[in-house]
CSV table of C-alpha atoms in Angstrom, one decimal:
chain,number,residue,atom,x,y,z
A,1,PRO,CA,-57.9,33.7,-26.8
A,2,LYS,CA,-60.0,31.6,-26.6
A,3,VAL,CA,-60.7,27.7,-24.2
A,4,LYS,CA,-62.4,24.9,-25.8
A,5,ARG,CA,-65.1,23.4,-23.2
A,6,LYS,CA,-66.7,19.9,-22.8
A,7,HIS,CA,-70.1,21.4,-21.2
A,8,LYS,CA,-72.3,24.7,-21.6
A,9,LEU,CA,-71.1,26.7,-18.7
A,10,GLU,CA,-73.3,28.2,-16.5
A,11,LYS,CA,-71.7,31.1,-14.1
A,12,LEU,CA,-68.8,32.4,-14.6
A,13,GLN,CA,-67.3,34.9,-11.1
A,14,TYR,CA,-64.7,36.1,-10.7
A,15,PHE,CA,-62.7,37.3,-7.3
A,16,PRO,CA,-60.5,40.0,-6.9
A,17,ALA,CA,-58.5,39.0,-2.9
A,18,LEU,CA,-58.3,35.3,-4.7
A,19,ASN,CA,-57.9,36.8,-8.4
A,20,ARG,CA,-59.3,33.6,-10.1
A,21,ILE,CA,-62.4,32.4,-12.1
A,22,VAL,CA,-64.4,29.7,-11.2
A,23,VAL,CA,-66.0,28.8,-13.9
A,24,MET,CA,-69.3,26.3,-13.3
A,25,GLU,CA,-70.8,24.8,-16.3
A,26,ARG,CA,-73.0,21.9,-16.5
A,27,GLY,CA,-71.7,18.4,-15.5
A,28,GLU,CA,-70.0,18.3,-11.5
A,29,VAL,CA,-66.6,19.3,-12.1
A,30,VAL,CA,-65.7,23.2,-10.5
A,31,ARG,CA,-63.3,24.2,-13.0
A,32,ILE,CA,-60.1,27.1,-11.1
A,33,PHE,CA,-58.5,29.9,-14.0
A,34,ASN,CA,-55.5,31.6,-14.5
A,35,PRO,CA,-56.9,35.8,-16.3
A,36,HIS,CA,-53.8,36.5,-17.4
A,37,THR,CA,-52.9,33.1,-18.7
A,38,CYS,CA,-57.0,32.0,-19.9
A,39,ARG,CA,-55.3,27.8,-18.1
A,40,GLU,CA,-57.3,25.6,-15.8
A,41,GLU,CA,-54.6,25.8,-12.7
A,42,GLU,CA,-57.6,23.5,-10.6
A,43,ALA,CA,-60.4,20.9,-11.2
A,44,LEU,CA,-61.9,20.4,-8.3
A,45,TYR,CA,-64.3,17.1,-7.6
A,46,GLY,CA,-66.9,15.8,-5.2
A,47,HIS,CA,-70.5,16.9,-6.1
A,48,LYS,CA,-73.1,15.0,-7.7
A,49,GLY,CA,-74.4,17.2,-9.2
A,50,GLN,CA,-74.2,20.3,-11.7
A,51,PRO,CA,-72.0,23.1,-9.4
A,52,VAL,CA,-74.4,26.4,-8.9
A,53,ALA,CA,-73.2,28.3,-6.8
A,54,CYS,CA,-69.8,30.2,-5.1
A,55,GLU,CA,-68.2,32.3,-3.2
A,56,TYR,CA,-64.4,33.4,-1.5
A,57,ILE,CA,-63.8,33.6,2.4
A,58,PRO,CA,-61.3,35.9,2.4
A,59,GLU,CA,-60.2,36.0,6.1
A,60,HIS,CA,-59.9,32.0,6.0
A,61,ARG,CA,-59.0,31.8,2.9
A,62,MET,CA,-61.8,29.1,1.7
A,63,LEU,CA,-63.8,28.7,-1.5
A,64,LEU,CA,-67.5,27.4,-1.1
A,65,THR,CA,-69.3,25.8,-3.9
A,66,SER,CA,-72.6,24.4,-3.7
A,67,ALA,CA,-74.2,22.0,-6.5
A,68,VAL,CA,-77.6,20.5,-6.7
A,69,ASP,CA,-76.8,17.6,-5.1
A,70,ARG,CA,-77.4,20.2,-2.3
A,71,THR,CA,-74.3,19.9,-0.2
A,72,VAL,CA,-72.1,23.0,-0.1
A,73,HIS,CA,-68.4,21.9,0.3
A,74,PHE,CA,-65.1,24.2,2.0
A,75,ARG,CA,-61.6,23.9,0.6
A,76,GLU,CA,-58.7,25.8,1.4
A,77,VAL,CA,-57.3,27.2,-0.9
A,78,VAL,CA,-53.3,27.4,0.0
A,79,ARG,CA,-53.5,23.7,0.5
A,80,GLY,CA,-54.7,23.4,-3.0
A,81,TYR,CA,-58.6,23.0,-3.1
A,82,THR,CA,-58.6,20.3,-0.5
A,83,LEU,CA,-62.4,19.9,0.8
A,84,LYS,CA,-62.6,20.6,4.8
A,85,ARG,CA,-66.1,20.9,5.3
A,86,ARG,CA,-68.8,20.1,4.3
A,87,LEU,CA,-72.2,20.9,4.8
A,88,HIS,CA,-75.3,18.9,4.1
A,89,THR,CA,-79.1,20.8,3.3
A,90,ALA,CA,-82.2,20.0,2.6
A,91,HIS,CA,-82.6,21.9,-0.4
A,92,PRO,CA,-79.9,23.3,-2.9
A,93,GLN,CA,-78.6,26.6,-1.8
A,94,TYR,CA,-78.6,28.4,-5.9
A,95,CYS,CA,-77.0,31.4,-4.0
A,96,LEU,CA,-74.2,31.6,-1.8
A,97,ARG,CA,-72.6,35.6,-0.1
A,98,TRP,CA,-70.0,36.1,2.4
A,99,SER,CA,-70.8,38.3,5.7
A,100,PRO,CA,-67.1,39.5,7.4
A,101,ALA,CA,-69.1,41.9,9.8
A,102,LYS,CA,-70.9,39.0,11.2
A,103,SER,CA,-69.1,35.6,10.2
A,104,LEU,CA,-72.1,34.4,8.7
A,105,LEU,CA,-72.6,32.8,5.2
A,106,TYR,CA,-76.5,34.0,3.4
A,107,SER,CA,-77.1,31.4,1.2
A,108,GLY,CA,-80.8,31.2,-1.7
A,109,ASP,CA,-82.5,27.9,-2.3
A,110,GLU,CA,-84.7,26.3,-4.4
A,111,ALA,CA,-87.8,26.4,-1.9
A,112,GLY,CA,-87.6,30.2,-1.9
A,113,ARG,CA,-86.3,30.9,1.4
A,114,ILE,CA,-82.5,33.1,2.5
A,115,HIS,CA,-81.0,31.9,5.8
A,116,ALA,CA,-77.8,32.5,7.7
A,117,TRP,CA,-75.2,29.9,8.5
A,118,ASP,CA,-71.9,30.0,11.8
A,119,TYR,CA,-69.1,29.5,10.3
A,120,ALA,CA,-67.6,28.1,12.7
A,121,THR,CA,-70.3,25.9,13.8
A,122,LEU,CA,-72.4,25.5,10.5
A,123,ALA,CA,-75.1,26.4,12.8
A,124,GLU,CA,-78.3,28.0,11.1
A,125,VAL,CA,-79.1,31.0,12.9
A,126,LEU,CA,-81.6,32.7,11.0
A,127,ARG,CA,-84.2,32.0,8.6
A,128,LEU,CA,-85.6,34.6,6.9
A,129,GLU,CA,-89.5,34.1,4.4
A,130,GLY,CA,-90.9,35.6,2.0
A,131,HIS,CA,-90.2,34.7,-1.1
A,132,SER,CA,-91.5,31.8,-2.9
A,133,ASP,CA,-89.4,30.6,-6.0
A,134,THR,CA,-85.8,29.7,-6.1
A,135,VAL,CA,-83.0,33.0,-4.7
A,136,LEU,CA,-81.4,33.4,-7.0
A,137,ASP,CA,-79.3,36.2,-6.0
A,138,LEU,CA,-78.0,37.7,-2.5
A,139,VAL,CA,-76.4,41.7,-2.2
A,140,LEU,CA,-75.3,42.4,1.1
A,141,LEU,CA,-75.2,46.3,2.4
A,142,PRO,CA,-72.8,46.1,5.8
A,143,ALA,CA,-73.1,49.8,5.7
A,144,LEU,CA,-76.7,49.9,6.2
A,145,GLY,CA,-77.7,46.4,8.1
A,146,LEU,CA,-79.6,44.5,5.0
A,147,LEU,CA,-80.0,42.0,2.5
A,148,ILE,CA,-80.9,42.2,-0.3
A,149,SER,CA,-82.5,39.6,-2.7
A,150,CYS,CA,-83.9,38.2,-5.7
A,151,SER,CA,-85.4,35.5,-6.6
A,152,LEU,CA,-87.5,33.5,-9.7
A,153,ASP,CA,-91.6,34.4,-8.5
A,154,LYS,CA,-90.4,37.9,-9.5
A,155,LEU,CA,-89.8,40.5,-6.5
A,156,ILE,CA,-86.3,42.1,-5.6
A,157,ASN,CA,-86.8,41.8,-1.3
A,158,VAL,CA,-85.4,44.0,1.3
A,159,TRP,CA,-83.9,42.5,4.5
A,160,ASP,CA,-83.1,43.8,8.0
A,161,VAL,CA,-80.3,41.5,9.1
A,162,VAL,CA,-80.7,41.9,12.2
A,163,THR,CA,-84.0,41.1,13.1
A,164,GLY,CA,-83.9,39.7,10.4
A,165,ASP,CA,-87.8,41.7,9.5
A,166,LEU,CA,-88.3,42.3,5.7
A,167,ARG,CA,-88.3,45.9,5.4
A,168,ASN,CA,-89.6,46.2,1.7
A,169,SER,CA,-90.7,44.6,-1.4
A,170,LEU,CA,-89.9,45.8,-4.3
A,171,VAL,CA,-92.2,45.3,-7.7
A,172,GLY,CA,-91.3,46.3,-11.2
A,173,HIS,CA,-90.5,42.6,-13.1
A,174,THR,CA,-92.0,40.6,-15.2
A,175,LYS,CA,-90.5,37.3,-15.2
A,176,GLY,CA,-87.6,36.3,-12.5
A,177,VAL,CA,-85.6,38.5,-11.4
A,178,THR,CA,-81.5,36.2,-11.5
A,179,CYS,CA,-78.6,38.7,-10.5
A,180,LEU,CA,-78.2,42.1,-9.0
A,181,ALA,CA,-75.7,44.7,-8.2
A,182,TYR,CA,-75.4,47.6,-6.0
A,183,ILE,CA,-72.7,50.9,-6.9
A,184,PRO,CA,-72.4,51.9,-3.2
A,185,SER,CA,-70.8,55.1,-3.8
A,186,HIS,CA,-74.6,55.9,-5.5
A,187,HIS,CA,-76.9,53.8,-3.8
A,188,MET,CA,-78.5,52.7,-6.3
A,189,LEU,CA,-79.6,49.3,-7.1
A,190,PHE,CA,-79.6,46.8,-10.5
A,191,SER,CA,-81.8,44.1,-10.7
A,192,CYS,CA,-82.1,41.6,-14.4
A,193,GLY,CA,-83.9,39.0,-15.4
A,194,PHE,CA,-85.8,36.9,-18.6
A,195,GLU,CA,-86.8,40.5,-20.0
A,196,ARG,CA,-84.8,42.9,-22.1
A,197,GLU,CA,-84.3,45.1,-19.5
A,198,ALA,CA,-82.4,46.2,-16.6
A,199,ILE,CA,-83.9,48.1,-13.6
A,200,LEU,CA,-82.4,50.7,-11.4
A,201,TRP,CA,-84.1,50.9,-7.4
A,202,ASN,CA,-83.7,52.2,-5.0
A,203,PRO,CA,-83.3,50.1,-1.7
A,204,PHE,CA,-86.1,52.2,-0.3
A,205,MET,CA,-88.7,52.8,-3.0
A,206,LYS,CA,-91.3,50.2,-3.8
A,207,THR,CA,-91.6,51.1,-7.7
A,208,PRO,CA,-88.9,52.0,-10.0
A,209,ILE,CA,-86.4,54.7,-11.1
A,210,THR,CA,-86.3,54.1,-14.2
A,211,LYS,CA,-85.2,51.1,-17.1
A,212,LEU,CA,-81.8,50.8,-19.0
A,213,GLU,CA,-83.7,50.1,-22.8
A,214,GLY,CA,-82.2,48.0,-25.7
A,215,HIS,CA,-80.6,45.2,-25.4
A,216,THR,CA,-83.4,43.0,-27.1
A,217,CYS,CA,-83.0,39.9,-26.5
A,218,SER,CA,-83.5,38.5,-22.5
A,219,LEU,CA,-80.9,39.1,-20.4
A,220,ILE,CA,-78.0,36.9,-18.9
A,221,GLY,CA,-76.4,38.8,-16.4
A,222,ILE,CA,-75.1,42.7,-14.6
A,223,GLN,CA,-72.4,43.4,-13.0
A,224,ASP,CA,-71.1,46.7,-11.6
A,225,ILE,CA,-67.4,48.2,-12.8
A,226,PRO,CA,-65.5,48.9,-10.1
A,227,GLY,CA,-63.8,52.1,-9.3
A,228,THR,CA,-66.4,53.7,-12.2
A,229,HIS,CA,-70.3,55.5,-12.9
A,230,HIS,CA,-70.7,52.8,-15.1
A,231,VAL,CA,-72.1,49.0,-14.7
A,232,MET,CA,-72.2,46.4,-17.7
A,233,THR,CA,-74.9,44.2,-19.4
A,234,ALA,CA,-75.1,41.1,-21.7
A,235,ASP,CA,-77.9,39.2,-23.4
A,236,ARG,CA,-78.2,35.8,-24.7
A,237,ALA,CA,-77.2,37.6,-28.3
A,238,GLY,CA,-73.7,38.3,-27.3
A,239,ILE,CA,-74.4,42.2,-26.7
A,240,PHE,CA,-72.6,43.9,-24.1
A,241,LYS,CA,-73.4,47.5,-23.4
A,242,VAL,CA,-72.3,49.3,-21.1
A,243,TRP,CA,-74.6,52.4,-19.3
A,244,ASP,CA,-73.6,55.8,-17.5
A,245,VAL,CA,-75.5,54.8,-12.9
A,246,ARG,CA,-75.7,58.9,-13.6
A,247,SER,CA,-77.8,59.4,-16.0
A,248,SER,CA,-78.4,55.7,-17.1
A,249,GLN,CA,-77.5,56.4,-20.4
A,250,CYS,CA,-75.6,54.0,-23.0
A,251,LEU,CA,-72.5,54.0,-23.7
A,252,GLN,CA,-70.7,51.7,-25.5
A,253,THR,CA,-72.9,48.5,-27.4
A,254,PHE,CA,-69.8,45.8,-29.0
A,255,THR,CA,-70.7,42.2,-29.1
A,256,SER,CA,-66.9,39.5,-30.7
A,257,THR,CA,-65.2,41.1,-34.2
A,258,ASP,CA,-64.1,37.8,-34.4
A,259,ASP,CA,-65.4,35.5,-37.9
A,260,ASN,CA,-64.0,32.6,-35.4
A,261,VAL,CA,-66.3,33.5,-31.8
A,262,SER,CA,-69.7,33.3,-32.4
A,263,LEU,CA,-71.1,34.3,-28.6
A,264,ASP,CA,-75.0,33.6,-30.4
A,265,ASP,CA,-76.7,32.2,-26.7
A,266,LEU,CA,-74.3,33.3,-25.1
A,267,SER,CA,-74.3,31.8,-21.1
A,268,ALA,CA,-71.9,33.7,-18.9
A,269,PHE,CA,-69.5,36.1,-18.7
A,270,CYS,CA,-67.7,38.3,-16.6
A,271,LEU,CA,-65.0,41.0,-15.8
A,272,ALA,CA,-61.5,40.4,-14.7
A,273,THR,CA,-58.5,41.4,-13.4
A,274,ASP,CA,-59.0,45.8,-12.6
A,275,ARG,CA,-61.8,45.3,-15.4
A,276,ALA,CA,-59.2,45.4,-18.2
A,277,HIS,CA,-59.8,41.1,-18.9
A,278,LEU,CA,-64.6,40.4,-20.3
A,279,PHE,CA,-64.2,36.7,-20.2
A,280,ALA,CA,-67.4,34.5,-21.7
A,281,GLY,CA,-69.1,32.0,-23.5
A,282,ILE,CA,-71.1,29.3,-24.9
A,283,TYR,CA,-68.6,26.8,-23.9
A,284,ASP,CA,-65.6,27.8,-25.3
A,285,LEU,CA,-64.3,30.8,-22.6
A,286,SER,CA,-62.8,33.3,-24.7
A,287,VAL,CA,-61.7,36.0,-23.6
A,288,PHE,CA,-61.5,39.6,-24.3
A,289,THR,CA,-59.3,42.3,-24.1
A,290,ARG,CA,-59.8,46.3,-23.8
A,291,GLY,CA,-59.1,48.6,-26.4
A,292,LYS,CA,-56.4,50.9,-26.7
A,293,GLU,CA,-57.9,54.6,-25.1
A,294,ALA,CA,-58.1,57.5,-27.5
A,295,VAL,CA,-55.0,59.7,-26.7
A,296,ALA,CA,-55.9,63.5,-27.1
A,297,THR,CA,-54.0,64.2,-29.7
A,298,ASP,CA,-57.0,61.9,-32.4
A,299,ALA,CA,-59.0,64.5,-32.2
A,300,ASP,CA,-59.7,67.4,-35.1
A,301,ASP,CA,-58.1,70.3,-34.7
A,302,GLN,CA,-61.9,72.5,-36.8
A,303,PRO,CA,-65.3,71.3,-34.9
A,304,VAL,CA,-66.9,67.4,-36.2
A,305,ARG,CA,-69.4,68.6,-39.2
A,306,CYS,CA,-71.2,65.1,-39.4
A,307,VAL,CA,-70.9,61.5,-37.9
A,308,LEU,CA,-72.0,58.7,-39.1
A,309,TYR,CA,-72.0,55.0,-37.6
A,310,ASN,CA,-70.7,52.2,-40.2
A,311,VAL,CA,-72.5,49.3,-38.6
A,312,VAL,CA,-71.0,46.4,-41.2
A,313,SER,CA,-67.5,46.9,-39.9
A,314,ASN,CA,-68.2,48.6,-36.2
A,315,THR,CA,-66.5,51.6,-36.8
A,316,PHE,CA,-67.6,56.0,-36.2
A,317,ILE,CA,-66.7,58.2,-40.2
A,318,THR,CA,-66.6,61.4,-38.8
A,319,ALA,CA,-66.1,65.0,-41.0
A,320,SER,CA,-64.2,67.3,-40.4
A,321,GLY,CA,-62.3,70.6,-43.0
A,322,ARG,CA,-61.6,68.9,-45.8
A,323,ASN,CA,-60.9,65.1,-43.4
A,324,ILE,CA,-61.9,62.2,-42.9
A,325,LYS,CA,-61.5,60.0,-40.1
A,326,VAL,CA,-62.3,56.6,-39.6
A,327,TRP,CA,-62.6,56.0,-35.6
A,328,ASP,CA,-63.0,51.6,-33.4
A,329,GLY,CA,-66.1,51.0,-32.7
A,330,ASN,CA,-65.3,49.4,-29.3
A,331,GLY,CA,-61.5,51.3,-27.8
A,332,GLY,CA,-62.6,54.4,-29.5
A,333,SER,CA,-59.4,55.1,-31.3
A,334,GLN,CA,-58.5,56.1,-35.1
A,335,LEU,CA,-58.1,53.6,-37.3
A,336,ARG,CA,-57.9,55.9,-40.5
A,337,LEU,CA,-57.7,59.5,-42.0
A,338,TYR,CA,-58.1,60.4,-45.3
A,339,ASP,CA,-56.6,63.4,-45.5
A,340,ASN,CA,-58.1,66.5,-47.8
A,341,VAL,CA,-60.0,64.2,-50.0
A,342,ALA,CA,-62.9,67.4,-50.4
A,343,ARG,CA,-62.2,70.0,-53.0
A,344,HIS,CA,-63.6,73.0,-50.2
A,345,GLU,CA,-65.1,72.7,-45.7
A,346,ILE,CA,-67.0,68.9,-45.7
A,347,THR,CA,-70.0,70.0,-45.1
A,348,ALA,CA,-72.2,66.5,-45.6
A,349,LEU,CA,-71.7,63.3,-44.8
A,350,CYS,CA,-74.0,59.6,-46.0
A,351,LEU,CA,-72.7,55.9,-46.8
A,352,ASP,CA,-74.1,53.7,-49.4
A,353,ASP,CA,-76.3,51.0,-49.1
A,354,ARG,CA,-73.3,48.4,-48.7
A,355,LYS,CA,-71.4,50.9,-46.1
A,356,ARG,CA,-68.4,50.3,-48.3
A,357,LYS,CA,-68.7,53.7,-49.9
A,358,PHE,CA,-68.8,56.9,-48.3
A,359,ILE,CA,-70.2,60.2,-50.4
A,360,VAL,CA,-69.0,64.4,-49.4
A,361,GLY,CA,-70.5,67.3,-50.0
A,362,ASP,CA,-69.0,70.2,-49.8
A,363,GLN,CA,-68.7,74.6,-49.3
A,364,ARG,CA,-68.5,75.0,-52.3
A,365,GLY,CA,-71.7,72.3,-54.0
A,366,HIS,CA,-69.4,69.0,-55.2
A,367,LEU,CA,-70.9,65.2,-54.2
A,368,ASP,CA,-67.5,62.8,-54.6
A,369,VAL,CA,-67.9,59.4,-54.3
A,370,PHE,CA,-65.0,57.5,-51.9
A,371,ASN,CA,-63.5,53.3,-50.8
A,372,TYR,CA,-64.8,53.5,-47.5
A,373,ALA,CA,-61.9,51.0,-46.9
A,374,ASN,CA,-59.2,52.8,-48.3
A,375,GLY,CA,-60.1,56.8,-49.1
A,376,VAL,CA,-59.5,56.4,-52.5
A,377,PHE,CA,-61.7,58.9,-55.3
A,378,MET,CA,-64.3,57.0,-57.1
A,379,LYS,CA,-66.6,58.8,-58.7
A,380,PRO,CA,-68.1,62.3,-58.8
A,381,LEU,CA,-71.9,63.1,-58.4
A,382,HIS,CA,-74.4,66.2,-60.5
A,383,SER,CA,-72.8,69.5,-58.6
A,384,HIS,CA,-75.6,72.2,-56.3
A,385,ARG,CA,-74.3,75.9,-56.8
A,386,GLY,CA,-75.0,76.5,-53.8
A,387,GLU,CA,-73.2,75.3,-49.2
A,388,LEU,CA,-74.1,71.4,-49.5
A,389,VAL,CA,-76.8,71.0,-46.2
A,390,ALA,CA,-78.3,67.5,-46.2
A,391,MET,CA,-77.8,63.8,-48.1
A,392,SER,CA,-79.1,60.3,-48.3
A,393,TYR,CA,-79.0,57.2,-49.3
A,394,VAL,CA,-82.5,54.8,-50.9
A,395,ALA,CA,-80.3,52.0,-50.9
A,396,HIS,CA,-83.8,50.1,-53.0
A,397,CYS,CA,-82.7,52.1,-55.8
A,398,LYS,CA,-79.3,52.7,-54.7
A,399,CYS,CA,-80.2,56.2,-55.7
A,400,VAL,CA,-78.2,60.0,-53.4
A,401,ILE,CA,-80.3,63.2,-52.6
A,402,SER,CA,-78.7,65.8,-51.7
A,403,CYS,CA,-79.8,69.2,-51.0
A,404,SER,CA,-78.3,72.7,-51.2
A,405,SER,CA,-78.6,75.8,-49.8
A,406,ASP,CA,-79.3,77.8,-53.2
A,407,GLY,CA,-83.3,75.9,-52.7
A,408,THR,CA,-82.7,72.7,-55.3
A,409,VAL,CA,-83.1,69.4,-54.4
A,410,MET,CA,-81.0,66.3,-56.6
A,411,ILE,CA,-81.9,63.2,-57.2
A,412,HIS,CA,-78.3,60.7,-58.4
A,413,ASP,CA,-78.5,57.4,-59.6
A,414,GLU,CA,-74.5,56.7,-58.2
A,415,ASN,CA,-74.8,52.8,-60.2
A,416,PRO,CA,-72.8,54.6,-63.2
A,417,ALA,CA,-69.1,53.4,-62.6
A,418,GLU,CA,-67.1,56.6,-63.8
A,419,ARG,CA,-69.8,59.7,-63.0
A,420,GLY,CA,-73.1,59.4,-61.4
A,421,ARG,CA,-76.1,60.9,-63.5
A,422,LEU,CA,-78.6,62.8,-62.8
A,423,LEU,CA,-82.2,62.1,-62.5
A,424,ARG,CA,-84.1,64.1,-61.5
A,425,SER,CA,-83.5,67.7,-60.1
A,426,LEU,CA,-86.3,69.9,-57.9
A,427,THR,CA,-86.3,73.0,-57.5
A,428,ILE,CA,-87.4,75.2,-54.8
A,429,ARG,CA,-87.8,79.1,-55.6
A,430,PRO,CA,-88.5,81.6,-52.1
A,431,CYS,CA,-91.8,82.0,-51.2
A,432,ARG,CA,-93.5,85.5,-50.6
A,433,GLY,CA,-97.2,84.3,-50.3
A,434,ASP,CA,-99.3,81.5,-48.3
A,435,SER,CA,-98.7,78.9,-50.1
A,436,LEU,CA,-96.6,76.6,-52.1
A,437,VAL,CA,-97.7,75.8,-55.9
A,438,ALA,CA,-95.4,72.7,-57.4
A,439,LYS,CA,-95.4,73.4,-61.1
A,440,GLN,CA,-95.1,71.0,-63.8
A,441,PRO,CA,-92.5,72.1,-67.2
A,442,GLY,CA,-95.2,73.4,-69.8
A,443,ASP,CA,-97.6,74.8,-67.6
A,444,ASP,CA,-98.1,78.1,-68.4
A,445,GLU,CA,-97.1,80.9,-65.6
A,446,GLY,CA,-100.6,81.1,-64.4
A,447,ALA,CA,-101.6,77.6,-63.7
A,448,GLY,CA,-100.6,77.1,-60.4
A,449,GLY,CA,-101.9,80.5,-59.4
A,450,ASP,CA,-100.5,83.6,-58.9
A,451,ALA,CA,-96.8,83.6,-59.8
A,452,GLY,CA,-95.8,86.8,-58.0
A,453,SER,CA,-97.5,85.7,-55.3
A,454,ALA,CA,-96.5,82.6,-55.0
A,455,GLY,CA,-93.0,80.1,-54.2
A,456,ASP,CA,-92.5,77.5,-57.8
A,457,VAL,CA,-91.1,74.5,-57.6
A,458,THR,CA,-90.0,73.4,-60.9
A,459,ALA,CA,-89.5,69.3,-61.4
A,460,GLU,CA,-86.6,69.1,-64.6
A,461,ALA,CA,-86.4,65.4,-65.8
A,462,GLY,CA,-82.8,63.6,-66.1
A,463,ALA,CA,-82.3,61.4,-68.9
A,464,GLY,CA,-84.6,58.7,-68.7
A,465,SER,CA,-86.6,60.0,-66.1
A,466,SER,CA,-90.1,61.7,-66.3
A,467,ALA,CA,-91.3,64.8,-63.9
A,468,GLY,CA,-94.0,64.7,-62.2
A,469,PRO,CA,-94.9,67.0,-58.4
A,470,THR,CA,-97.7,68.0,-58.7
A,471,GLY,CA,-100.8,69.5,-55.8
A,472,GLN,CA,-100.3,72.4,-53.4
A,473,TRP,CA,-96.9,71.4,-51.2
A,474,GLY,CA,-96.4,73.9,-48.2
A,475,VAL,CA,-94.8,77.1,-47.7
A,476,ILE,CA,-91.4,77.2,-47.6
A,477,ARG,CA,-89.6,81.2,-46.2
A,478,SER,CA,-86.3,79.9,-46.6
A,479,SER,CA,-83.3,77.3,-46.9
A,480,ILE,CA,-83.0,74.3,-47.1
A,481,LEU,CA,-81.2,72.7,-43.8
A,482,ALA,CA,-81.6,69.3,-43.4
A,483,ALA,CA,-84.3,66.3,-45.7
A,484,SER,CA,-85.4,62.8,-44.5
A,485,VAL,CA,-86.7,60.9,-47.3
A,486,LEU,CA,-90.1,59.3,-46.4
A,487,SER,CA,-90.6,55.4,-47.7
A,488,LYS,CA,-94.6,55.8,-48.3
A,489,LEU,CA,-96.3,58.4,-47.9
A,490,ARG,CA,-99.9,59.1,-48.0
A,491,VAL,CA,-100.2,62.3,-50.4
A,492,GLY,CA,-104.1,64.1,-50.5
A,493,ARG,CA,-104.9,65.4,-54.0
A,494,GLY,CA,-106.4,68.7,-54.6
A,495,GLY,CA,-108.9,70.0,-56.8
A,496,GLY,CA,-112.6,68.2,-56.6
A,497,GLY,CA,-113.1,65.1,-58.9
A,498,GLY,CA,-112.9,62.1,-56.1
A,499,ARG,CA,-110.3,61.3,-55.6
A,500,GLY,CA,-109.1,59.5,-52.2
A,501,PRO,CA,-105.7,59.5,-51.9
A,502,LYS,CA,-103.0,58.1,-53.2
A,503,GLU,CA,-99.4,56.9,-51.2
């Protein structure tokens, strides 16, 4: 479901103790949403400018909001979010963080200063100066007595909250830093900004541990997933990634699969209700639910020989025994099972250029084409005499290249509707010498050297095709195990004549 807003969303924040989502948008209104019903419960008026930050104080049942009008509002939740107090500041406060241990409210302003306010009197009791631009996020580490801040000046500062001293400055970002996330169980700090990578830190070290790379657009935020070893990042293009903090590896990449929900130019997101719901949007507040967990009964009885990702349908296809399975790319659940589609055990697998067909090769050398959506057999291709070990689809000419353990490489035209057409077959015989010589059909036995000391490559042309491998190749001493298509390869021609490399 989605909720249409008039103004662009700027920030979403979920407070577990309140069990509500606070929505800040380009306007003067702060809105409160129920994450279970996805309905707006309250619209809070009173600011004379755009709201930029919020915080919830469970001990006092008080919701705090700050705006560019240089005020912080204190609203009593139990009385319908009634405005109880108003704090006036010299500059807009772009982040708020509550410290229950000391009953202090920390805030960061656009001048780069960090303030500590006494809750009872609203008096400023501490000021930290060390940034030269707007402070956008704060993280408290009460067990260590530290406060961590990030700013548009590209710095992350670590402060001692007792003495107010600057303990460390983390340098590694090349652009402004907008968001922080701390994982207490691993003592790890994550940060992100206007770059395409999030950075992992040890707060006591000056240089980064590693970078989480993989996004293609600037990040809008990073959030830890409580109760797990994971963090989630999101970028402007609406791509979400889940990372394992122990290995710094990406575990999952996903986005909206609904044609009616566009996340391009995504501006805000948050996780809510025990991590089961993801709220995100630009103008529409969209809600995404976690998919069904994969169950053990979906697992294959035999080893999985091939796995491919279908980028068009966001699914995975696996081959095990004679069976094909299609899996959901988001939740990992099994979507379809094509039972016994192959004549013998599947050993090779590839997809066509439009990802609408899959081609299987089996242990006896058979190649067959099937419909990806329903598993229906479509047509056969020319068979090898030995086990299929590798296949690749060449999109621009709609050809399938197959390699077999019998030493043959075949090029198939996949266009004909009834049966694929063999275009070319290369036979690689065992090599007993120091070189492998490509042999043209019609050459005599000694054209490439002594047949007893060098293996031959014979090109057999199919209908409408011409053979033409020439020159000296590398040594092949055993069966083919893998192959890959090179779109462009500069090959030097052997012998004299002064001719240079040919592409």
